[in-house]
PDB file of C-alpha atoms in Angstrom:
ATOM      1  CA  MET P   1       0.171  -9.194  13.627  1.00  0.00           C
ATOM      2  CA  SER P   2      -0.552  -5.983  15.832  1.00  0.00           C
ATOM      3  CA  THR P   3      -3.435  -4.682  17.474  1.00  0.00           C
ATOM      4  CA  ARG P   4      -3.553  -1.356  17.840  1.00  0.00           C
ATOM      5  CA  ARG P   5      -5.418   0.973  19.921  1.00  0.00           C
ATOM      6  CA  ILE P   6      -8.396   2.760  18.695  1.00  0.00           C
ATOM      7  CA  VAL P   7      -9.997   6.057  20.071  1.00  0.00           C
ATOM      8  CA  ARG P   8     -13.637   6.820  19.506  1.00  0.00           C
ATOM      9  CA  GLU P   9     -14.723   9.410  18.297  1.00  0.00           C
ATOM     10  CA  PRO P  10     -18.905  10.381  17.974  1.00  0.00           C
ATOM     11  CA  SER P  11     -19.701  13.397  15.119  1.00  0.00           C
ATOM     12  CA  ALA P  12     -23.030  14.354  16.202  1.00  0.00           C
ATOM     13  CA  LEU P  13     -26.467  16.382  14.377  1.00  0.00           C
ATOM     14  CA  LEU P  14     -27.987  18.289  17.548  1.00  0.00           C
ATOM     15  CA  SER P  15     -31.516  19.094  17.667  1.00  0.00           C
ATOM     16  CA  SER P  16     -33.827  21.130  19.853  1.00  0.00           C
ATOM     17  CA  ARG P  17     -34.638  17.711  21.628  1.00  0.00           C
ATOM     18  CA  HIS P  18     -32.388  14.910  20.585  1.00  0.00           C
ATOM     19  CA  VAL P  19     -29.222  14.135  20.185  1.00  0.00           C
ATOM     20  CA  PHE P  20     -28.054  12.108  17.336  1.00  0.00           C
ATOM     21  CA  ALA P  21     -24.955  10.422  17.382  1.00  0.00           C
ATOM     22  CA  ARG P  22     -22.621   8.751  14.451  1.00  0.00           C
ATOM     23  CA  PHE P  23     -19.616   6.798  16.034  1.00  0.00           C
ATOM     24  CA  SER P  24     -16.666   6.509  14.179  1.00  0.00           C
ATOM     25  CA  LEU P  25     -13.077   5.820  15.332  1.00  0.00           C
ATOM     26  CA  ILE P  26      -9.271   6.756  14.400  1.00  0.00           C
ATOM     27  CA  ILE P  27      -7.297   3.973  13.776  1.00  0.00           C
ATOM     28  CA  GLU P  28      -3.478   3.884  13.595  1.00  0.00           C
ATOM     29  CA  CYS P  29      -1.225   1.502  11.314  1.00  0.00           C
ATOM     30  CA  THR P  30       0.861  -0.458  13.201  1.00  0.00           C
ATOM     31  CA  SER P  31       3.952   0.194  10.697  1.00  0.00           C
ATOM     32  CA  CYS P  32       4.062   3.201   9.309  1.00  0.00           C
ATOM     33  CA  GLN P  33       1.484   4.983  11.478  1.00  0.00           C
ATOM     34  CA  SER P  34      -0.696   6.692   9.221  1.00  0.00           C
ATOM     35  CA  ARG P  35      -3.841   7.152  10.906  1.00  0.00           C
ATOM     36  CA  TYR P  36      -7.356   6.787   9.563  1.00  0.00           C
ATOM     37  CA  GLN P  37     -11.012   7.415   9.995  1.00  0.00           C
ATOM     38  CA  TYR P  38     -12.858   4.704  10.489  1.00  0.00           C
ATOM     39  CA  ASP P  39     -16.677   4.121  10.291  1.00  0.00           C
ATOM     40  CA  GLU P  40     -18.193   2.269  12.990  1.00  0.00           C
ATOM     41  CA  ASP P  41     -20.995   1.078  11.177  1.00  0.00           C
ATOM     42  CA  ARG P  42     -18.463  -0.929   8.607  1.00  0.00           C
ATOM     43  CA  PHE P  43     -17.652  -3.687  11.034  1.00  0.00           C
ATOM     44  CA  GLU P  44     -20.896  -5.018   9.966  1.00  0.00           C
ATOM     45  CA  ARG P  45     -21.787  -6.440  13.545  1.00  0.00           C
ATOM     46  CA  LYS P  46     -18.812  -8.074  13.731  1.00  0.00           C
ATOM     47  CA  PRO P  47     -16.259  -7.906  17.360  1.00  0.00           C
ATOM     48  CA  ALA P  48     -13.255  -7.310  14.828  1.00  0.00           C
ATOM     49  CA  LYS P  49     -11.543  -6.883  11.551  1.00  0.00           C
ATOM     50  CA  LYS P  50      -8.697  -6.312   9.738  1.00  0.00           C
ATOM     51  CA  ILE P  51      -7.746  -3.987   7.416  1.00  0.00           C
ATOM     52  CA  LYS P  52      -4.672  -3.270   5.135  1.00  0.00           C
ATOM     53  CA  CYS P  53      -3.259   0.064   5.252  1.00  0.00           C
ATOM     54  CA  ALA P  54      -3.476   2.304   2.451  1.00  0.00           C
ATOM     55  CA  LYS P  55      -0.301   3.439   2.343  1.00  0.00           C
ATOM     56  CA  CYS P  56       2.076   1.383   3.178  1.00  0.00           C
ATOM     57  CA  GLY P  57       0.202  -2.608   2.697  1.00  0.00           C
ATOM     58  CA  THR P  58       0.416  -3.649   6.689  1.00  0.00           C
ATOM     59  CA  ILE P  59      -2.416  -5.661   7.570  1.00  0.00           C
ATOM     60  CA  PHE P  60      -3.468  -5.331  10.930  1.00  0.00           C
ATOM     61  CA  GLU P  61      -6.667  -5.928  13.666  1.00  0.00           C
ATOM     62  CA  ILE P  62      -9.042  -3.347  14.945  1.00  0.00           C
ATOM     63  CA  HIS P  63     -11.470  -4.232  17.625  1.00  0.00           C
ATOM     64  CA  ASN P  64     -15.147  -3.099  17.218  1.00  0.00           C
ATOM     65  CA  PRO P  65     -15.621  -1.049  20.571  1.00  0.00           C
ATOM     66  CA  ALA P  66     -19.532  -2.329  20.650  1.00  0.00           C
ATOM     67  CA  PHE P  67     -18.122  -5.162  21.944  1.00  0.00           C
ATOM     68  CA  ALA P  68     -15.819  -3.874  24.717  1.00  0.00           C
ATOM     69  CA  PRO P  69     -16.595  -5.037  28.433  1.00  0.00           C
ATOM     70  CA  LYS P  70     -19.443  -1.960  29.831  1.00  0.00           C
ATOM     71  CA  PRO P  71     -18.761  -0.822  33.478  1.00  0.00           C
ATOM     72  CA  ALA P  72     -20.769  -1.948  36.073  1.00  0.00           C
ATOM     73  CA  SER P  73     -23.235   0.829  37.618  1.00  0.00           C
ATOM     74  CA  PRO P  74     -22.396   2.141  40.705  1.00  0.00           C
ATOM     75  CA  VAL P  75     -23.863   0.437  43.946  1.00  0.00           C
ATOM     76  CA  GLY P  76     -27.405   2.273  44.907  1.00  0.00           C
ATOM     77  CA  GLU P  77     -28.055   3.940  41.273  1.00  0.00           C
ATOM     78  CA  SER P  78     -31.639   3.162  39.969  1.00  0.00           C
ATOM     79  CA  ALA P  79     -31.477   2.249  36.183  1.00  0.00           C
ATOM     80  CA  GLY P  80     -33.393   5.261  35.824  1.00  0.00           C
ATOM     81  CA  GLU P  81     -30.798   7.836  37.280  1.00  0.00           C
ATOM     82  CA  SER P  82     -28.208   5.405  35.309  1.00  0.00           C
ATOM     83  CA  THR P  83     -29.930   6.494  31.994  1.00  0.00           C
ATOM     84  CA  ALA P  84     -30.063   9.640  32.921  1.00  0.00           C
ATOM     85  CA  LEU P  85     -26.929   9.760  33.530  1.00  0.00           C
ATOM     86  CA  ARG P  86     -25.823   8.535  30.517  1.00  0.00           C
ATOM     87  CA  ARG P  87     -27.999  10.795  28.453  1.00  0.00           C
ATOM     88  CA  SER P  88     -26.481  13.935  30.008  1.00  0.00           C
ATOM     89  CA  GLU P  89     -22.725  12.347  29.024  1.00  0.00           C
ATOM     90  CA  THR P  90     -23.765  11.395  25.734  1.00  0.00           C
ATOM     91  CA  ARG P  91     -25.101  15.114  24.923  1.00  0.00           C
ATOM     92  CA  THR P  92     -21.912  16.667  26.553  1.00  0.00           C
ATOM     93  CA  ARG P  93     -19.364  14.968  24.789  1.00  0.00           C
ATOM     94  CA  ALA P  94     -21.317  15.192  21.025  1.00  0.00           C
ATOM     95  CA  VAL P  95     -20.956  19.133  21.603  1.00  0.00           C
ATOM     96  CA  GLU P  96     -17.776  18.845  23.077  1.00  0.00           C
ATOM     97  CA  MET P  97     -16.400  16.764  19.692  1.00  0.00           C
ATOM     98  CA  GLN P  98     -18.628  19.147  17.375  1.00  0.00           C
ATOM     99  CA  GLU P  99     -16.415  21.877  18.847  1.00  0.00           C
ATOM    100  CA  ALA P 100     -13.360  20.345  18.197  1.00  0.00           C
ATOM    101  CA  THR P 101     -14.296  18.882  14.978  1.00  0.00           C
ATOM    102  CA  ALA P 102     -14.816  22.488  13.385  1.00  0.00           C
ATOM    103  CA  GLU P 103     -10.960  24.121  15.816  1.00  0.00           C
ATOM    104  CA  ALA P 104      -8.671  21.056  14.388  1.00  0.00           C
ATOM    105  CA  PRO P 105     -10.077  19.010  10.834  1.00  0.00           C
ATOM    106  CA  LEU P 106      -8.587  15.853  10.242  1.00  0.00           C
ATOM    107  CA  PRO P 107      -5.140  16.186   7.556  1.00  0.00           C
ATOM    108  CA  GLU P 108      -5.821  16.013   4.198  1.00  0.00           C
ATOM    109  CA  ARG P 109      -6.367  12.637   2.557  1.00  0.00           C
ATOM    110  CA  ASP P 110      -3.194  11.721   1.135  1.00  0.00           C
ATOM    111  CA  THR P 111      -4.161  11.099  -2.577  1.00  0.00           C
ATOM    112  CA  GLY P 112      -1.373   8.095  -3.379  1.00  0.00           C
ATOM    113  CA  PRO P 113       2.305   7.732  -4.508  1.00  0.00           C
ATOM    114  CA  LYS P 114       3.959  10.364  -6.278  1.00  0.00           C
ATOM    115  CA  PRO P 115       4.456   9.154  -9.733  1.00  0.00           C
ATOM    116  CA  ILE P 116       8.087   7.877 -10.699  1.00  0.00           C
ATOM    117  CA  VAL P 117      10.700   9.188 -13.053  1.00  0.00           C
ATOM    118  CA  THR P 118      11.873   7.170 -15.736  1.00  0.00           C
ATOM    119  CA  GLN P 119      14.847   8.406 -17.286  1.00  0.00           C
ATOM    120  CA  LEU P 120      18.242   7.417 -18.506  1.00  0.00           C
ATOM    121  CA  PRO P 121      21.211   8.857 -16.316  1.00  0.00           C
ATOM    122  CA  PRO P 122      23.370  11.475 -18.042  1.00  0.00           C
ATOM    123  CA  GLY P 123      26.877  10.228 -18.738  1.00  0.00           C
ATOM    124  CA  ARG P 124      26.558   6.571 -18.572  1.00  0.00           C
ATOM    125  CA  ARG P 125      25.511   3.401 -20.966  1.00  0.00           C
ATOM    126  CA  ILE P 126      22.964   0.978 -20.223  1.00  0.00           C
ATOM    127  CA  SER P 127      23.716  -2.092 -21.799  1.00  0.00           C
ATOM    128  CA  ILE P 128      22.523  -5.458 -21.948  1.00  0.00           C
ATOM    129  CA  ALA P 129      24.597  -8.860 -22.853  1.00  0.00           C
ATOM    130  CA  ILE P 130      23.209 -12.176 -23.708  1.00  0.00           C
ATOM    131  CA  LEU P 131      26.149 -14.499 -21.526  1.00  0.00           C
ATOM    132  CA  ALA P 132      23.953 -17.928 -22.389  1.00  0.00           C
ATOM    133  CA  GLY P 133      20.991 -19.067 -25.079  1.00  0.00           C
ATOM    134  CA  PRO P 134      20.701 -19.090 -28.485  1.00  0.00           C
ATOM    135  CA  ASP P 135      21.930 -15.688 -28.687  1.00  0.00           C
ATOM    136  CA  ALA P 136      24.995 -15.450 -26.749  1.00  0.00           C
ATOM    137  CA  GLY P 137      27.831 -12.762 -27.340  1.00  0.00           C
ATOM    138  CA  SER P 138      24.801 -10.383 -28.175  1.00  0.00           C
ATOM    139  CA  MET P 139      25.196  -6.971 -26.948  1.00  0.00           C
ATOM    140  CA  PHE P 140      22.040  -4.501 -26.714  1.00  0.00           C
ATOM    141  CA  ARG P 141      22.533  -1.004 -25.930  1.00  0.00           C
ATOM    142  CA  VAL P 142      19.570   0.247 -23.892  1.00  0.00           C
ATOM    143  CA  GLU P 143      18.463   3.949 -25.244  1.00  0.00           C
ATOM    144  CA  LYS P 144      15.210   4.458 -23.555  1.00  0.00           C
ATOM    145  CA  PRO P 145      13.768   4.408 -20.117  1.00  0.00           C
ATOM    146  CA  ARG P 146      11.823   1.299 -20.618  1.00  0.00           C
ATOM    147  CA  ILE P 147      12.487  -1.999 -22.682  1.00  0.00           C
ATOM    148  CA  THR P 148      10.587  -4.760 -23.175  1.00  0.00           C
ATOM    149  CA  ILE P 149      12.837  -8.271 -23.732  1.00  0.00           C
ATOM    150  CA  GLY P 150      10.588 -11.208 -25.367  1.00  0.00           C
ATOM    151  CA  ARG P 151      10.333 -13.595 -28.553  1.00  0.00           C
ATOM    152  CA  SER P 152       8.632 -11.190 -30.663  1.00  0.00           C
ATOM    153  CA  GLY P 153       7.379  -7.596 -30.882  1.00  0.00           C
ATOM    154  CA  ALA P 154      10.183  -6.528 -28.243  1.00  0.00           C
ATOM    155  CA  ASP P 155      12.817  -3.982 -28.244  1.00  0.00           C
ATOM    156  CA  LEU P 156      14.971  -6.603 -27.257  1.00  0.00           C
ATOM    157  CA  THR P 157      13.705  -9.863 -29.122  1.00  0.00           C
ATOM    158  CA  ILE P 158      15.564 -13.537 -28.718  1.00  0.00           C
ATOM    159  CA  ASN P 159      15.271 -16.480 -30.416  1.00  0.00           C
ATOM    160  CA  ASP P 160      14.232 -18.601 -27.026  1.00  0.00           C
ATOM    161  CA  THR P 161      11.280 -20.846 -27.456  1.00  0.00           C
ATOM    162  CA  GLU P 162      11.215 -20.845 -23.848  1.00  0.00           C
ATOM    163  CA  ALA P 163      10.628 -16.980 -23.844  1.00  0.00           C
ATOM    164  CA  SER P 164       6.967 -15.309 -23.998  1.00  0.00           C
ATOM    165  CA  ARG P 165       6.101 -12.888 -26.641  1.00  0.00           C
ATOM    166  CA  GLN P 166       6.615  -9.985 -24.382  1.00  0.00           C
ATOM    167  CA  HIS P 167       8.609 -11.793 -21.451  1.00  0.00           C
ATOM    168  CA  ALA P 168      10.075  -8.858 -19.364  1.00  0.00           C
ATOM    169  CA  ALA P 169      10.617  -5.459 -19.160  1.00  0.00           C
ATOM    170  CA  ILE P 170      13.744  -3.705 -17.878  1.00  0.00           C
ATOM    171  CA  GLU P 171      12.957   0.011 -16.445  1.00  0.00           C
ATOM    172  CA  VAL P 172      15.768   3.004 -16.050  1.00  0.00           C
ATOM    173  CA  ARG P 173      14.612   5.660 -12.943  1.00  0.00           C
ATOM    174  CA  GLU P 174      16.282   8.105 -11.344  1.00  0.00           C
ATOM    175  CA  ASP P 175      18.809   5.946  -9.097  1.00  0.00           C
ATOM    176  CA  SER P 176      17.881   2.659  -9.713  1.00  0.00           C
ATOM    177  CA  ILE P 177      17.305   0.304 -12.688  1.00  0.00           C
ATOM    178  CA  THR P 178      14.504  -2.860 -12.629  1.00  0.00           C
ATOM    179  CA  VAL P 179      13.480  -6.335 -13.927  1.00  0.00           C
ATOM    180  CA  GLU P 180       9.929  -6.729 -14.172  1.00  0.00           C
ATOM    181  CA  ASP P 181       8.330 -10.188 -15.544  1.00  0.00           C
ATOM    182  CA  LEU P 182       5.449  -9.796 -17.833  1.00  0.00           C
ATOM    183  CA  LYS P 183       3.198 -12.591 -16.728  1.00  0.00           C
ATOM    184  CA  SER P 184       5.491 -14.421 -18.619  1.00  0.00           C
ATOM    185  CA  THR P 185       4.510 -18.531 -19.119  1.00  0.00           C
ATOM    186  CA  ASN P 186       7.981 -19.707 -17.772  1.00  0.00           C
ATOM    187  CA  GLY P 187       9.055 -16.837 -15.466  1.00  0.00           C
ATOM    188  CA  THR P 188      11.994 -14.801 -15.031  1.00  0.00           C
ATOM    189  CA  THR P 189      14.248 -15.615 -12.489  1.00  0.00           C
ATOM    190  CA  VAL P 190      17.012 -13.118 -10.483  1.00  0.00           C
ATOM    191  CA  ASN P 191      19.568 -14.442  -8.464  1.00  0.00           C
ATOM    192  CA  GLY P 192      18.083 -18.130  -8.596  1.00  0.00           C
ATOM    193  CA  GLU P 193      14.982 -16.687  -7.258  1.00  0.00           C
ATOM    194  CA  LYS P 194      11.820 -16.118  -9.588  1.00  0.00           C
ATOM    195  CA  LEU P 195      10.349 -12.648  -9.500  1.00  0.00           C
ATOM    196  CA  THR P 196       6.575 -12.034  -8.604  1.00  0.00           C
ATOM    197  CA  GLN P 197       7.922  -8.473  -8.081  1.00  0.00           C
ATOM    198  CA  PRO P 198      10.124  -5.937  -9.605  1.00  0.00           C
ATOM    199  CA  ALA P 199      13.610  -6.571  -8.613  1.00  0.00           C
ATOM    200  CA  GLU P 200      16.742  -4.358  -8.457  1.00  0.00           C
ATOM    201  CA  LEU P 201      19.817  -4.690 -11.119  1.00  0.00           C
ATOM    202  CA  GLN P 202      23.354  -3.613 -10.447  1.00  0.00           C
ATOM    203  CA  ASP P 203      26.192  -3.459 -12.599  1.00  0.00           C
ATOM    204  CA  LYS P 204      27.065  -6.710 -13.837  1.00  0.00           C
ATOM    205  CA  SER P 205      23.539  -8.622 -12.721  1.00  0.00           C
ATOM    206  CA  GLU P 206      22.408 -11.745 -14.271  1.00  0.00           C
ATOM    207  CA  PHE P 207      19.199 -12.255 -14.466  1.00  0.00           C
ATOM    208  CA  GLN P 208      17.170 -15.400 -16.760  1.00  0.00           C
ATOM    209  CA  ILE P 209      14.835 -15.345 -19.272  1.00  0.00           C
ATOM    210  CA  GLY P 210      13.861 -19.075 -20.414  1.00  0.00           C
ATOM    211  CA  SER P 211      16.964 -20.650 -21.606  1.00  0.00           C
ATOM    212  CA  THR P 212      18.666 -17.347 -22.183  1.00  0.00           C
ATOM    213  CA  THR P 213      21.203 -15.618 -19.418  1.00  0.00           C
ATOM    214  CA  LEU P 214      21.600 -11.918 -19.431  1.00  0.00           C
ATOM    215  CA  MET P 215      23.677  -9.430 -18.152  1.00  0.00           C
ATOM    216  CA  LEU P 216      23.613  -5.309 -17.229  1.00  0.00           C
ATOM    217  CA  ILE P 217      26.283  -3.990 -18.017  1.00  0.00           C
ATOM    218  CA  VAL P 218      26.774   0.145 -16.858  1.00  0.00           C
ATOM    219  CA  THR P 219      29.974   2.528 -18.261  1.00  0.00           C
ATOM    220  CA  GLU P 220      30.605   5.421 -18.065  1.00  0.00           C
ATOM    221  CA  GLU P 221      30.602   7.180 -21.322  1.00  0.00           C
ATOM    222  CA  GLY P 222      34.269   8.540 -22.152  1.00  0.00           C
TER     223      GLY P 222
END
């Protein structure tokens, strides 16, 4: 787990007599380098917090600047002089930050991942062959971008008591084909490993649903 350097940037509201400063942080993901604005109040008076990057999902730790060691006052400087100096510096930084924010606004927030286009690839035939199980020897042609496989009410129905009604789904995208388990009772396996997320399939890839073994077949249409 990585720790990232934090830049503390105050945004201030100025009046004729006082400066009211509310500090925010600019944090950067250690994996994809995405930057976010993080309000210091969200630390809830804790010295550090772990957050998850909204773009790549990496979890990293950030530290509360309020808990950073304070520099010692110069020798001979009185408490009154030190307080007055800090107030003057705060006013100067607040004005500078207000001007900088007006000239250089933060980048627009990412609205999320782009939608995935599902479509059958032109000039290719996609089929599912059943190699083992009650329906061994059967062949099913995939004629739409997404099909479901299961014991009943599915696009490809198999006579397997170990399979759930809606057990798994095959999804055809622009450049890939994936299989996804639909929270079935007995799970879906690819290469002997039970799926916890969608897995990509290649031509002649095998996967298992219940006691049924299936194979993806991709051929060129003549």
